Coordinates of C-alpha atoms in Angstrom, one line a residue:
Chain Q
M1 CA 0.0 -0.4 0.1
V2 CA 1.2 3.3 -1.0
R3 CA 0.3 6.7 0.7
N4 CA 0.6 9.4 -2.0
I5 CA -2.9 10.7 -1.8
K6 CA -2.4 13.3 -4.4
A7 CA -1.4 10.6 -7.1
A8 CA -4.6 8.3 -5.9
Y9 CA -7.0 11.0 -6.2
L10 CA -5.6 12.1 -9.8
M11 CA -5.9 8.4 -11.0
L12 CA -9.1 8.2 -9.6
S13 CA -10.8 11.1 -10.9
P14 CA -12.0 10.0 -14.4
T15 CA -13.7 7.1 -13.0
I16 CA -15.4 9.1 -10.3
I17 CA -16.2 12.2 -12.4
W18 CA -17.9 9.6 -14.9
L19 CA -19.9 7.8 -11.8
L20 CA -21.2 11.3 -10.3
A21 CA -22.0 12.3 -13.8
F22 CA -24.0 9.0 -14.9
L23 CA -24.9 7.7 -11.7
V24 CA -25.0 9.9 -8.8
V25 CA -26.4 12.7 -9.9
P26 CA -29.0 11.3 -12.4
V27 CA -30.3 9.2 -9.4
A28 CA -30.3 12.2 -7.2
M29 CA -32.2 14.3 -10.1
I30 CA -34.9 11.6 -9.9
A31 CA -34.8 11.6 -6.3
I32 CA -36.0 15.5 -6.7
I33 CA -38.2 15.0 -9.4
S34 CA -40.3 12.7 -7.2
F35 CA -41.0 15.6 -5.0
T36 CA -41.8 18.0 -7.5
T37 CA -45.3 18.6 -9.2
N38 CA -46.6 17.3 -12.2
T39 CA -48.3 19.6 -14.6
G40 CA -49.3 16.9 -16.7
F41 CA -47.6 15.3 -20.3
G42 CA -44.1 15.1 -18.4
G43 CA -44.1 18.8 -16.9
I44 CA -42.2 19.5 -14.0
L45 CA -43.2 22.3 -12.0
Y46 CA -40.6 22.6 -9.2
E47 CA -42.8 23.2 -6.3
F48 CA -42.7 20.6 -3.5
S49 CA -44.9 18.2 -3.5
T50 CA -45.6 14.1 -2.1
E51 CA -48.6 13.6 -4.5
A52 CA -46.3 11.1 -6.7
Y53 CA -45.8 9.2 -3.4
T54 CA -49.7 9.2 -2.5
L55 CA -50.3 7.9 -6.1
A56 CA -47.8 5.3 -5.9
F57 CA -49.2 3.9 -2.6
S58 CA -52.7 4.3 -3.9
S59 CA -54.7 0.8 -4.9
L60 CA -53.7 1.0 -8.5
Y61 CA -50.1 1.0 -8.1
A62 CA -49.7 -0.6 -4.7
Q63 CA -51.5 -3.8 -6.3
A64 CA -48.5 -3.9 -8.7
I65 CA -46.0 -3.4 -6.1
W66 CA -47.1 -6.1 -3.6
Q67 CA -47.7 -8.5 -7.0
S68 CA -44.3 -8.2 -8.3
L69 CA -43.1 -8.8 -4.6
W70 CA -44.8 -11.9 -4.5
W71 CA -44.0 -13.1 -7.8
A72 CA -40.3 -12.4 -7.4
G73 CA -40.2 -13.7 -4.0
L74 CA -41.8 -17.0 -5.0
A75 CA -39.9 -17.2 -8.0
T76 CA -36.7 -16.6 -5.9
L77 CA -37.7 -19.4 -3.4
S78 CA -38.2 -21.5 -6.5
C79 CA -34.7 -20.8 -7.6
V80 CA -33.3 -21.6 -4.2
L81 CA -35.2 -25.2 -4.3
I82 CA -34.2 -25.9 -7.6
G83 CA -31.0 -24.2 -7.7
Y84 CA -29.5 -26.0 -4.3
P85 CA -29.4 -29.4 -5.0
F86 CA -28.3 -28.9 -8.6
A87 CA -25.5 -26.8 -7.8
Y88 CA -24.4 -29.3 -4.9
F89 CA -24.5 -31.9 -7.7
I90 CA -22.2 -30.1 -10.2
A91 CA -19.8 -29.4 -7.3
H92 CA -19.8 -32.9 -6.6
A93 CA -19.5 -33.9 -10.1
G94 CA -15.5 -34.8 -10.1
K95 CA -14.1 -34.4 -13.7
W96 CA -17.3 -33.5 -15.3
K97 CA -17.6 -30.4 -13.1
N98 CA -16.1 -27.8 -15.7
L99 CA -18.3 -29.2 -18.5
L100 CA -21.4 -29.1 -16.3
L101 CA -20.7 -25.5 -15.4
L102 CA -20.0 -24.6 -19.2
L103 CA -23.6 -26.0 -20.0
V104 CA -24.9 -23.6 -17.3
M105 CA -23.1 -20.7 -18.7
I106 CA -24.9 -21.2 -22.2
P107 CA -28.3 -20.2 -21.0
F108 CA -26.8 -17.8 -18.8
W109 CA -25.1 -15.7 -21.2
T110 CA -28.2 -16.2 -23.8
N111 CA -30.0 -12.8 -23.9
L112 CA -32.9 -12.7 -21.6
L113 CA -35.4 -11.6 -24.5
I114 CA -34.6 -14.4 -26.6
R115 CA -34.8 -17.2 -23.7
L116 CA -38.4 -15.3 -23.0
Y117 CA -39.0 -15.8 -26.7
S118 CA -38.7 -19.8 -26.6
W119 CA -41.1 -20.0 -23.6
I120 CA -43.6 -18.1 -26.0
I121 CA -43.3 -20.7 -28.6
L122 CA -43.6 -23.6 -26.0
M123 CA -46.6 -21.6 -24.0
N124 CA -48.4 -20.4 -26.9
N125 CA -52.2 -21.9 -27.5
Q126 CA -51.1 -23.4 -30.6
G127 CA -47.6 -23.7 -29.2
A128 CA -45.4 -26.6 -28.3
I129 CA -46.9 -27.9 -25.1
N130 CA -50.1 -27.7 -26.2
N131 CA -49.8 -29.6 -29.4
L132 CA -47.7 -32.2 -27.6
L133 CA -50.6 -32.5 -24.9
I134 CA -53.5 -32.8 -27.4
K135 CA -51.6 -34.9 -29.6
L136 CA -51.1 -37.9 -26.7
G137 CA -54.6 -37.4 -25.7
I138 CA -54.2 -35.7 -22.4
I139 CA -56.1 -32.5 -23.2
S140 CA -58.4 -31.8 -25.9
E141 CA -58.6 -28.0 -25.4
P142 CA -55.4 -25.8 -25.2
I143 CA -54.8 -24.7 -21.8
T144 CA -54.1 -21.0 -21.7
M145 CA -50.7 -20.5 -20.2
L146 CA -49.5 -17.2 -21.6
Y147 CA -51.2 -13.9 -19.9
T148 CA -51.3 -15.8 -16.4
P149 CA -49.1 -15.4 -13.3
F150 CA -48.1 -19.0 -14.1
A151 CA -46.1 -17.7 -17.0
V152 CA -44.8 -15.1 -15.1
I153 CA -43.2 -17.4 -12.7
I154 CA -41.8 -19.5 -15.2
G155 CA -40.4 -16.6 -17.2
L156 CA -38.7 -15.2 -13.8
V157 CA -37.3 -18.7 -12.8
Y158 CA -35.9 -19.3 -16.2
G159 CA -34.2 -16.1 -16.4
F160 CA -32.7 -15.7 -13.5
L161 CA -32.1 -19.4 -12.1
P162 CA -28.5 -19.4 -13.2
F163 CA -27.9 -16.3 -10.9
M164 CA -29.0 -18.6 -8.1
I165 CA -26.9 -21.6 -9.1
L166 CA -23.8 -19.7 -9.7
P167 CA -22.9 -18.2 -6.3
I168 CA -24.4 -21.4 -4.3
Y169 CA -22.0 -23.6 -6.6
A170 CA -19.0 -21.4 -5.5
S171 CA -20.1 -21.5 -1.9
I172 CA -20.3 -25.6 -2.1
E173 CA -17.1 -25.4 -3.9
Q174 CA -15.2 -23.6 -1.4
L175 CA -16.5 -26.0 1.4
N176 CA -13.5 -27.0 3.8
Q177 CA -13.7 -30.9 3.2
S178 CA -12.2 -31.5 6.8
Y179 CA -15.2 -30.1 8.5
L180 CA -17.5 -33.0 6.7
E181 CA -15.0 -35.4 7.7
A182 CA -15.4 -34.3 11.2
A183 CA -18.8 -34.5 11.3
E184 CA -18.5 -38.2 10.2
D185 CA -15.8 -38.9 12.5
L186 CA -18.2 -37.7 15.2
G187 CA -20.7 -40.2 14.2
A188 CA -23.5 -37.6 12.4
N189 CA -25.0 -39.4 9.5
P190 CA -25.1 -37.9 6.0
V191 CA -28.5 -36.1 6.4
R192 CA -27.5 -34.6 9.8
T193 CA -24.1 -33.6 8.4
F194 CA -25.7 -31.8 5.5
F195 CA -28.1 -29.7 7.5
R196 CA -25.5 -28.9 10.7
V197 CA -22.4 -28.2 8.4
T198 CA -23.0 -27.9 5.0
L199 CA -26.0 -26.0 5.0
P200 CA -24.9 -23.5 7.4
L201 CA -21.6 -23.1 6.0
T202 CA -23.0 -22.3 2.2
F203 CA -25.6 -20.2 3.6
P204 CA -23.8 -17.0 2.6
G205 CA -23.9 -18.4 -1.3
V206 CA -27.6 -19.1 -0.9
L207 CA -27.9 -15.3 0.3
S208 CA -26.0 -13.7 -2.5
G209 CA -27.9 -16.1 -4.7
I210 CA -31.2 -14.8 -3.3
V211 CA -30.2 -10.9 -3.5
M212 CA -28.6 -11.6 -7.2
T213 CA -32.1 -13.3 -8.4
F214 CA -34.4 -11.2 -6.2
V215 CA -33.3 -7.9 -7.6
P216 CA -33.6 -8.3 -11.0
A217 CA -36.7 -10.4 -10.7
V218 CA -38.6 -7.5 -8.9
S219 CA -37.4 -4.9 -11.4
V220 CA -37.8 -6.7 -14.4
F221 CA -40.3 -5.7 -16.8
V222 CA -39.7 -7.7 -20.1
V223 CA -41.2 -11.0 -18.3
T224 CA -44.7 -9.5 -17.7
D225 CA -44.3 -7.6 -21.2
L226 CA -43.8 -10.6 -23.2
L227 CA -45.3 -13.4 -21.5
T228 CA -48.6 -11.7 -20.6
G229 CA -48.6 -9.0 -23.3
G230 CA -48.5 -6.4 -20.8
R231 CA -51.7 -7.6 -19.3
L232 CA -50.2 -8.1 -15.8
L233 CA -48.1 -5.5 -14.0
M234 CA -44.8 -5.8 -12.2
I235 CA -42.9 -2.6 -10.5
G236 CA -40.7 -2.3 -13.7
N237 CA -44.2 -2.2 -16.1
V238 CA -45.4 0.6 -13.8
I239 CA -42.1 2.7 -14.1
K240 CA -41.5 2.1 -17.9
D241 CA -45.3 3.2 -18.2
A242 CA -45.2 6.0 -16.1
F243 CA -42.0 7.4 -18.3
L244 CA -42.9 6.6 -21.7
V245 CA -46.7 6.5 -21.7
E246 CA -48.4 8.5 -18.9
M247 CA -45.8 10.9 -19.1
N248 CA -45.8 11.1 -15.3
W249 CA -42.3 11.6 -14.3
Q250 CA -42.9 12.4 -10.9
L251 CA -44.9 9.1 -10.4
G252 CA -42.0 7.0 -12.6
S253 CA -39.2 8.6 -10.2
A254 CA -41.2 8.1 -6.9
I255 CA -41.6 4.3 -7.7
S256 CA -38.1 3.8 -8.9
L257 CA -36.6 5.2 -5.9
L258 CA -38.9 3.0 -3.7
L259 CA -37.4 0.0 -5.7
M260 CA -34.1 1.3 -5.0
A261 CA -34.8 1.6 -1.4
L262 CA -36.4 -1.9 -1.4
V263 CA -33.0 -3.4 -3.0
L264 CA -30.8 -1.7 -1.0
I265 CA -32.5 -2.7 2.2
S266 CA -32.5 -6.2 1.2
I267 CA -29.0 -5.9 0.5
V268 CA -28.1 -4.4 4.0
I269 CA -30.0 -7.6 5.6
L270 CA -27.8 -10.0 3.5
M271 CA -24.5 -8.3 4.7
K272 CA -25.6 -8.5 8.5
F273 CA -26.0 -12.4 7.7
T274 CA -22.3 -12.5 5.9
S275 CA -19.8 -10.9 7.8
K276 CA -17.1 -13.0 6.5
N277 CA -14.2 -11.0 5.4
N278 CA -13.3 -12.0 1.5
E279 CA -12.0 -10.1 -1.0
T280 CA -15.7 -9.0 -2.6
S281 CA -17.0 -7.8 0.8
S282 CA -13.8 -5.9 1.4
F283 CA -14.5 -4.3 -1.8
M284 CA -17.5 -2.6 -0.1
Chain W
M1 CA -22.5 -39.1 -1.3
R2 CA -24.2 -42.3 -0.9
P3 CA -24.9 -43.7 -4.2
R4 CA -28.7 -43.5 -3.7
T5 CA -28.4 -39.9 -3.3
R6 CA -26.2 -39.3 -6.0
K7 CA -28.9 -41.2 -8.3
I8 CA -31.7 -39.2 -7.2
L9 CA -29.5 -35.7 -7.5
L10 CA -28.2 -37.2 -11.2
I11 CA -31.9 -37.5 -12.1
Y12 CA -32.9 -34.2 -10.8
S13 CA -30.0 -32.4 -12.4
V14 CA -30.8 -34.0 -15.8
L15 CA -34.5 -32.5 -15.4
V16 CA -32.6 -29.2 -14.6
F17 CA -30.8 -29.2 -17.8
M18 CA -33.8 -30.4 -19.8
F19 CA -35.7 -27.2 -18.4
F20 CA -32.9 -25.1 -19.5
Y21 CA -32.0 -26.5 -23.1
I22 CA -35.6 -27.9 -24.1
P23 CA -37.1 -24.2 -25.0
L24 CA -33.5 -23.7 -26.7
V25 CA -34.0 -26.4 -28.6
V26 CA -37.2 -26.0 -29.8
L27 CA -36.5 -22.2 -30.3
M28 CA -33.9 -23.3 -32.7
A29 CA -35.8 -26.0 -34.3
F30 CA -38.1 -23.7 -35.5
S31 CA -35.9 -21.5 -37.0
F32 CA -35.9 -24.3 -40.1
N33 CA -39.4 -24.8 -40.1
D34 CA -41.4 -24.3 -43.3
S35 CA -44.4 -22.6 -42.1
K36 CA -44.6 -18.7 -41.1
L37 CA -46.7 -19.5 -37.9
G38 CA -43.7 -21.5 -36.8
T39 CA -45.8 -23.5 -34.3
V40 CA -46.6 -26.5 -36.2
W41 CA -43.8 -28.2 -38.2
T42 CA -44.2 -28.6 -42.1
G43 CA -41.0 -29.1 -43.6
F44 CA -37.2 -28.3 -43.4
T45 CA -36.1 -24.7 -45.0
F46 CA -33.2 -22.2 -44.8
E47 CA -35.8 -19.4 -46.3
W48 CA -35.6 -17.4 -42.7
Y49 CA -31.9 -17.4 -42.7
V50 CA -32.1 -16.0 -46.2
K51 CA -34.4 -13.4 -45.2
L52 CA -32.3 -12.4 -42.1
F53 CA -29.4 -11.8 -43.8
N54 CA -31.4 -9.7 -46.6
N55 CA -32.8 -7.6 -43.5
S56 CA -31.1 -4.4 -43.2
Q57 CA -32.8 -3.7 -40.0
I58 CA -31.0 -6.4 -38.5
I59 CA -28.0 -5.9 -40.0
E60 CA -27.9 -2.0 -38.7
A61 CA -28.6 -2.9 -35.4
T62 CA -26.2 -5.4 -35.4
V63 CA -23.4 -2.8 -36.0
N64 CA -24.8 -0.5 -33.8
S65 CA -24.6 -2.8 -31.0
L66 CA -21.1 -3.3 -31.8
I67 CA -20.4 0.4 -31.9
V68 CA -21.8 0.9 -28.6
A69 CA -19.8 -2.3 -27.3
V70 CA -16.8 -0.9 -28.7
I71 CA -16.9 2.4 -27.3
T72 CA -18.1 0.9 -23.8
T73 CA -15.4 -1.4 -23.8
I74 CA -12.7 1.1 -24.3
I75 CA -13.8 3.6 -22.0
S76 CA -14.8 1.2 -19.2
T77 CA -11.6 -0.5 -19.4
V78 CA -9.6 2.6 -19.0
L79 CA -11.5 3.6 -15.9
G80 CA -11.7 0.2 -14.6
V81 CA -7.9 0.0 -14.6
L82 CA -7.4 3.1 -13.0
G83 CA -10.0 2.7 -10.4
A84 CA -8.9 -1.1 -9.5
L85 CA -5.2 0.1 -9.2
V86 CA -5.8 3.0 -6.9
L87 CA -8.1 0.8 -4.7
H88 CA -5.9 -1.9 -4.6
R89 CA -2.5 0.1 -3.8
Y90 CA -3.5 3.4 -2.1
I91 CA -4.8 4.1 1.5
F92 CA -6.9 7.4 1.1
P93 CA -9.4 9.5 3.2
G94 CA -12.7 8.6 1.3
R95 CA -11.7 4.9 0.0
K96 CA -14.5 3.5 1.7
A97 CA -17.0 5.8 0.2
I98 CA -15.4 5.7 -3.2
S99 CA -15.3 2.0 -3.3
F100 CA -19.1 2.1 -2.2
I101 CA -19.9 4.1 -5.2
F102 CA -18.3 1.4 -7.4
Y103 CA -20.1 -1.1 -6.2
I104 CA -23.6 0.9 -6.5
P105 CA -23.8 -0.6 -10.1
V106 CA -23.8 -4.1 -9.5
V107 CA -26.5 -4.1 -7.6
I108 CA -28.8 -1.2 -8.8
P109 CA -31.8 -2.2 -10.9
E110 CA -31.2 -1.7 -14.5
I111 CA -34.5 0.4 -15.0
V112 CA -33.7 2.8 -12.2
L113 CA -30.3 3.7 -13.6
A114 CA -32.3 3.6 -17.1
V115 CA -34.9 6.4 -16.2
A116 CA -32.7 8.3 -14.0
L117 CA -30.2 8.6 -17.3
L118 CA -33.7 9.5 -19.3
S119 CA -34.3 12.3 -16.8
L120 CA -31.0 13.6 -16.8
Y121 CA -31.1 14.0 -20.7
G122 CA -34.2 15.3 -20.6
A123 CA -33.5 18.1 -18.0
M124 CA -30.5 18.8 -20.1
N125 CA -32.3 19.0 -23.4
I126 CA -29.7 16.5 -24.9
Q127 CA -30.8 14.9 -28.0
L128 CA -31.2 10.9 -27.7
G129 CA -29.2 8.8 -30.2
L130 CA -27.0 5.9 -30.2
L131 CA -24.3 7.6 -28.1
T132 CA -26.5 8.3 -25.2
I133 CA -26.6 4.6 -24.6
V134 CA -22.9 4.7 -23.8
P135 CA -22.7 6.6 -20.3
G136 CA -25.2 3.7 -19.0
H137 CA -23.3 1.0 -20.2
V138 CA -20.0 2.5 -19.0
V139 CA -21.4 2.5 -15.5
F140 CA -22.4 -1.0 -15.4
A141 CA -19.6 -2.4 -17.4
T142 CA -16.9 -0.4 -15.3
S143 CA -17.9 -1.8 -11.9
F144 CA -17.2 -5.3 -13.2
V145 CA -14.1 -4.7 -14.8
I146 CA -12.9 -3.3 -11.4
L147 CA -14.5 -6.6 -9.6
V148 CA -12.5 -8.6 -12.0
L149 CA -9.1 -6.6 -11.8
L150 CA -9.1 -6.4 -8.2
A151 CA -9.6 -10.6 -7.7
R152 CA -6.7 -10.5 -10.1
L153 CA -4.4 -8.0 -8.1
A154 CA -5.1 -9.8 -4.8
G155 CA -3.8 -12.9 -6.6
M156 CA -0.7 -11.0 -7.6
D157 CA 2.9 -11.3 -6.5
N158 CA 3.8 -7.5 -4.8
A159 CA 7.5 -9.3 -4.7
L160 CA 8.2 -8.9 -8.4
E161 CA 7.3 -4.9 -8.2
E162 CA 9.4 -4.8 -5.0
A163 CA 12.2 -6.5 -7.1
A164 CA 11.9 -4.2 -9.9
K165 CA 12.1 -1.1 -7.8
D166 CA 14.8 -2.5 -5.8
L167 CA 17.0 -2.9 -8.8
G168 CA 16.5 0.6 -9.8
A169 CA 13.4 0.8 -12.0
N170 CA 11.2 4.0 -11.2
E171 CA 7.2 3.8 -10.9
W172 CA 6.5 4.3 -14.6
H173 CA 8.9 1.7 -15.5
T174 CA 7.9 -0.8 -13.2
F175 CA 4.4 -0.4 -13.9
W176 CA 5.0 -1.0 -17.7
K177 CA 7.4 -3.7 -17.7
V178 CA 6.4 -5.6 -14.5
T179 CA 2.6 -4.6 -13.4
F180 CA 0.8 -4.2 -16.9
P181 CA 2.3 -7.6 -18.1
L182 CA 1.1 -9.1 -15.1
L183 CA -2.2 -7.6 -15.1
F184 CA -2.9 -8.0 -18.7
P185 CA -4.7 -11.4 -18.5
G186 CA -7.1 -9.7 -16.1
I187 CA -7.3 -6.8 -18.2
L188 CA -8.4 -8.6 -21.2
A189 CA -10.8 -10.7 -19.0
G190 CA -12.7 -7.3 -17.9
A191 CA -12.4 -6.0 -21.1
L192 CA -14.5 -8.9 -22.7
M193 CA -16.8 -8.7 -19.9
A194 CA -17.5 -5.1 -20.6
F195 CA -17.9 -6.0 -24.1
T196 CA -20.5 -9.1 -23.8
I197 CA -22.6 -6.8 -21.0
S198 CA -22.9 -3.9 -23.4
L199 CA -23.9 -6.5 -26.1
D200 CA -26.2 -8.3 -24.1
E201 CA -27.8 -5.1 -22.5
F202 CA -31.2 -4.1 -22.7
V203 CA -33.1 -1.7 -20.5
V204 CA -30.8 0.9 -20.6
A205 CA -30.5 0.7 -24.1
F206 CA -34.1 0.9 -24.7
F207 CA -34.8 3.8 -22.5
T208 CA -31.7 6.1 -23.5
T209 CA -31.6 5.3 -27.2
G210 CA -33.1 7.6 -29.7
P211 CA -35.8 6.9 -32.5
G212 CA -34.4 5.0 -35.5
S213 CA -31.0 3.8 -33.5
N214 CA -31.7 0.3 -32.2
T215 CA -29.4 -2.1 -30.8
L216 CA -29.8 -5.6 -31.0
P217 CA -31.5 -6.3 -28.1
V218 CA -33.8 -3.5 -28.7
L219 CA -35.0 -4.8 -32.1
V220 CA -35.4 -8.5 -30.6
Y221 CA -37.7 -6.8 -28.1
S222 CA -39.5 -4.8 -30.7
M223 CA -39.9 -8.1 -32.8
V224 CA -41.1 -10.2 -30.2
R225 CA -43.6 -7.9 -29.2
R226 CA -45.2 -8.0 -32.9
G227 CA -45.7 -11.5 -32.2
V228 CA -44.2 -14.9 -33.3
S229 CA -41.9 -15.0 -36.4
P230 CA -39.5 -17.6 -37.5
E231 CA -37.2 -14.9 -38.4
I232 CA -36.4 -14.1 -34.8
N233 CA -35.7 -18.0 -34.3
A234 CA -33.3 -17.7 -37.0
L235 CA -31.6 -14.9 -35.4
S236 CA -31.9 -16.3 -31.9
T237 CA -30.1 -19.3 -33.4
I238 CA -27.3 -17.5 -34.9
L239 CA -26.7 -15.6 -31.4
I240 CA -27.0 -19.2 -29.5
L241 CA -24.8 -20.8 -31.6
L242 CA -22.2 -18.1 -31.1
I243 CA -22.6 -18.1 -27.4
I244 CA -22.0 -21.9 -27.5
F245 CA -18.7 -21.4 -29.7
F246 CA -17.2 -18.5 -27.1
V247 CA -18.4 -20.6 -24.0
S248 CA -16.6 -24.0 -25.8
I249 CA -13.3 -21.9 -26.4
V250 CA -13.3 -20.7 -22.7
G251 CA -14.2 -24.2 -21.4
W252 CA -11.2 -25.4 -23.7
R253 CA -8.9 -23.2 -22.2
M254 CA -10.0 -24.0 -18.7
M255 CA -9.6 -27.7 -19.0
R256 CA -6.1 -27.3 -20.4
A257 CA -5.1 -25.0 -17.6
D258 CA -6.7 -27.8 -15.5
R259 CA -4.4 -30.5 -17.1
K260 CA -1.6 -28.0 -16.5
G261 CA -2.4 -27.1 -13.2
G262 CA -1.9 -23.4 -13.8
E263 CA -4.4 -20.8 -13.9
V264 CA -7.3 -19.7 -16.3

């Protein structure tokens, strides 16, 4: 470590200026806009008002907010339940480990829009799933899957499952084997070892998986947009419509700030749970 | 693991892989389907690929995406290298606060930054166009470049730099002859990350681009909104195959490094 403060600030200044100009200032701006008066059609009158927040909590928008919390929560829980055993298997797959991990990376890097589109093809009324079920004689009429909350959950889980698998995998992979051997030597059976040793020790991975999944899941608008044709709304849809359709910038800004507060609170809770001092947390 | 547990987990994992891959395989299969409806198999054709390569919108959007990604990569790699080097080796007042700011883009919902930038451009009367996408992409990409480089720097041997200085090299020389070559694989990895993030990013691009200058994800979005069309399948198939290609290269390098016992 060097203590030449002047050089440090000089080298940092381009990065800091960029982040101030295009992250801190814009976010501060929507914070201000959310407390201004709406004059209609995107008009901003710089007079203090909490109208946007009152509107955000009114039944119309509050429903969309609760809906996205509920759907994102459900999807995140599904991702934990699907992702943990799967990550556990990959971490113990020996020489196949790298290959299996690469097979997770392919959907991970494929654009979300494309992956959602693939489910439109499957879940369409004339889509692959309905065709197959009708051909097999299981159903006679197509089941409506798109435009339902079911489609939203499928889209969220399919979209963000890799974000859950990768941190859980990393924590299982880093697990010190000698703890497991110790538990076994002391007479614990495999089930007990798993619940008393493996699970608590890999819990930080699960928690960061939860944040990595929940944050995009609660704020995404393309899942509802594409899989329900915009018929069902999440927070992201409300923000998007406020800015692009209703031109109510105050409302859009207020809900964006609420969303950000929600995300920050969930991260603070996460950091309370994980006080381990590794490189990523010392970056904070 | 007991054999029975392993067996259950194996079946379970196969099911999860099927969940991941069946939609993509069906999507790719229908790109060769001879029907415009795209949901019933009627015959094999390359028609949609031919149409795709004659679709000027898609070609233009691809070029746009590449332009934005290249500019984003250059800026965020420079900013990221500077940021990571300073965070790694200097102690200075405000270090904690600054690293906190660096970390925000990793966790901020994309849509919040997107509408915040839209408001900024609106307030400053900046005309939206292709280049107004870049600032937002750089904000996201820089944080990831810093993360990658900090991990790399943490694993680097400081003794080599100290040796260079002991042998009489000045700061400048030490940096270019020792630090930079050691850091180069990390810089390359960070740059690649920045490039991919920008190419793949949709939300910020959607909100901050001007009319008529679509990036590829923005175009895909508007195509999908218009409904199922085999041309989207063909485009998606090409993109998925590209990803498989690049992931295979990374995998091949990883396995080679594993055999050598070195690092990736």
